[in-house]
Coordinates of C-alpha atoms in Angstrom, one line a residue:
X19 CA 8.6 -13.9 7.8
X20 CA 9.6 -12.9 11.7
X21 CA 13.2 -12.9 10.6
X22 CA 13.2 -11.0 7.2
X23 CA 13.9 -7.5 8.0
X24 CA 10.1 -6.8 8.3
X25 CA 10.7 -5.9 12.1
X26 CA 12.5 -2.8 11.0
X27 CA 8.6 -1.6 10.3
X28 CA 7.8 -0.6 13.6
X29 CA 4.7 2.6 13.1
X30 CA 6.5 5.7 13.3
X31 CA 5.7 9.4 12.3
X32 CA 7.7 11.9 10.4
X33 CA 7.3 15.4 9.3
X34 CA 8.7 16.7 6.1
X35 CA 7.3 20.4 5.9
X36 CA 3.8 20.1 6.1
X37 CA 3.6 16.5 5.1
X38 CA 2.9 14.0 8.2
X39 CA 4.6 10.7 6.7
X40 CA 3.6 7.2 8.7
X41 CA 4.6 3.5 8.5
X42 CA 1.7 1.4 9.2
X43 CA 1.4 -2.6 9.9
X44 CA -2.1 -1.9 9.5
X45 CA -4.8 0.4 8.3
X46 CA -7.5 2.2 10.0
X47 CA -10.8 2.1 8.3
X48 CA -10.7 5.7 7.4
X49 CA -7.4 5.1 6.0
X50 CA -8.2 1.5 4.1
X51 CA -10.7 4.1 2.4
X52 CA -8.5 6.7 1.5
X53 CA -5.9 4.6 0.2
X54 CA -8.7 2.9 -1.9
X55 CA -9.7 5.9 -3.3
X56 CA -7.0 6.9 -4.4
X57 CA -6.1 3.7 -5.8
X58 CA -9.5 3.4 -7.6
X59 CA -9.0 7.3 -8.8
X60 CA -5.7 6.6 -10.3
X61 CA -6.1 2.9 -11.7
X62 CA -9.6 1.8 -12.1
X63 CA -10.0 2.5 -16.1
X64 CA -6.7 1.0 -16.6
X65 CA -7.7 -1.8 -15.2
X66 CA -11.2 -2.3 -17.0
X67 CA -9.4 -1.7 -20.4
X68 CA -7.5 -5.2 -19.7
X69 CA -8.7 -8.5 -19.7
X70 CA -8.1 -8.9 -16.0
X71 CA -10.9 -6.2 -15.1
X72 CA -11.4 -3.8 -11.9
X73 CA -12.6 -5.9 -8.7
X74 CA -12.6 -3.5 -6.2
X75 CA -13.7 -6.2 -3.9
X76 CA -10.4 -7.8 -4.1
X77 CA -8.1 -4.3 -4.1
X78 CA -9.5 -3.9 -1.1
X79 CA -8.7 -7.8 0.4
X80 CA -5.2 -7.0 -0.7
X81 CA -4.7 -3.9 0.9
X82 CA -6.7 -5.2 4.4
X83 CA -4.0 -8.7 3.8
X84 CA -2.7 -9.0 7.1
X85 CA 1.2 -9.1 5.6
X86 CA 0.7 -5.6 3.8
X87 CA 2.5 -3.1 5.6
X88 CA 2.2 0.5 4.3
X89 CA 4.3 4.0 3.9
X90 CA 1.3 6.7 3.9
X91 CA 1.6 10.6 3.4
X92 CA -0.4 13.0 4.8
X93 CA -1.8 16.5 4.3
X94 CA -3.4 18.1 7.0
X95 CA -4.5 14.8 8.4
X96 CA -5.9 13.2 4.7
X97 CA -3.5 10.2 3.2
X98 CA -3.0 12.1 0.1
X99 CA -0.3 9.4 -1.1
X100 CA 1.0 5.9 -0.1
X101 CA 3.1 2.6 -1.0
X102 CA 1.6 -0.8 0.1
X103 CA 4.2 -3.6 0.0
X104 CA 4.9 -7.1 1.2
X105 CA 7.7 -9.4 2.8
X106 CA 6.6 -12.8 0.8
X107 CA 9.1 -16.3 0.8
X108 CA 9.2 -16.3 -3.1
X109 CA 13.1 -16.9 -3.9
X110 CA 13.7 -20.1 -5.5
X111 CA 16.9 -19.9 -4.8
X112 CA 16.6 -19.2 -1.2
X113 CA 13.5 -20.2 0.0
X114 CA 14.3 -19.0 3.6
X115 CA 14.6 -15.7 2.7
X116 CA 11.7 -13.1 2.3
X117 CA 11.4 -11.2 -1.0
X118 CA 10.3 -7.6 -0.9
X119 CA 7.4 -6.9 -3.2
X120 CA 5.9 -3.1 -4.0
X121 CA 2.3 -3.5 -4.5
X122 CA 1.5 -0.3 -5.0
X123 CA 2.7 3.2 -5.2
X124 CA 0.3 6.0 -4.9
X125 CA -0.3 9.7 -5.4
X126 CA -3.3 11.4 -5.2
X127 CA -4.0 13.5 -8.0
X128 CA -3.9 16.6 -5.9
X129 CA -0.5 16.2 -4.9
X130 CA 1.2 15.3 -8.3

């Protein structure tokens, strides 16, 4: 995946008013936390009402997956919202090129 466009990634910091927004290769273990909260917050009953079920265990695998890069938003210094995506090689078509998948997209219910 080193030549998909994923390099473009690089962590950086921007401020829009009082919002702190960040792009992360990786997440702290404060912030794996807060972005599973907020993930379990929003989704977890949706999940349980399908067949598929919540397994937090495994939210959590996918968003510690060494390919998941991250867009988080902060609010004096708390991830109050973020977007996990993935470069993956999934085009039939094109199997050389990386395909761009949003895993998930975020908002604490604070910040709605």
């Amino acid at each position: 995946l080193q030549d998909c466009g994923a390099g473009f990634l690089q962590p950086a910091l921007l401020r829009v008013g009082d919002l702190e927004i960040s792009f992360e290769r990786t997440l702290s273990k404060p912030d794996l936390a807060a972005c599973f909260d907020i993930l379990e917050d929003n989704m977890k009953e949706q999940y349980e009402v399908n067949p598929w079920g919540w397994d937090p265990k495994m939210k959590r695998a996918e968003l510690a997956n060494d390919e998941a890069r991250f867009v988080l938003v902060r609010d004096n210094d708390r991830v109050v919202a973020f977007a996990h995506f993935r470069f993956e090689l999934d085009d039939d078509d094109a199997p050389e090129r990386a395909v761009l998948y949003v895993r998930e997209l975020q908002v604490a219910e604070a910040r709605r």
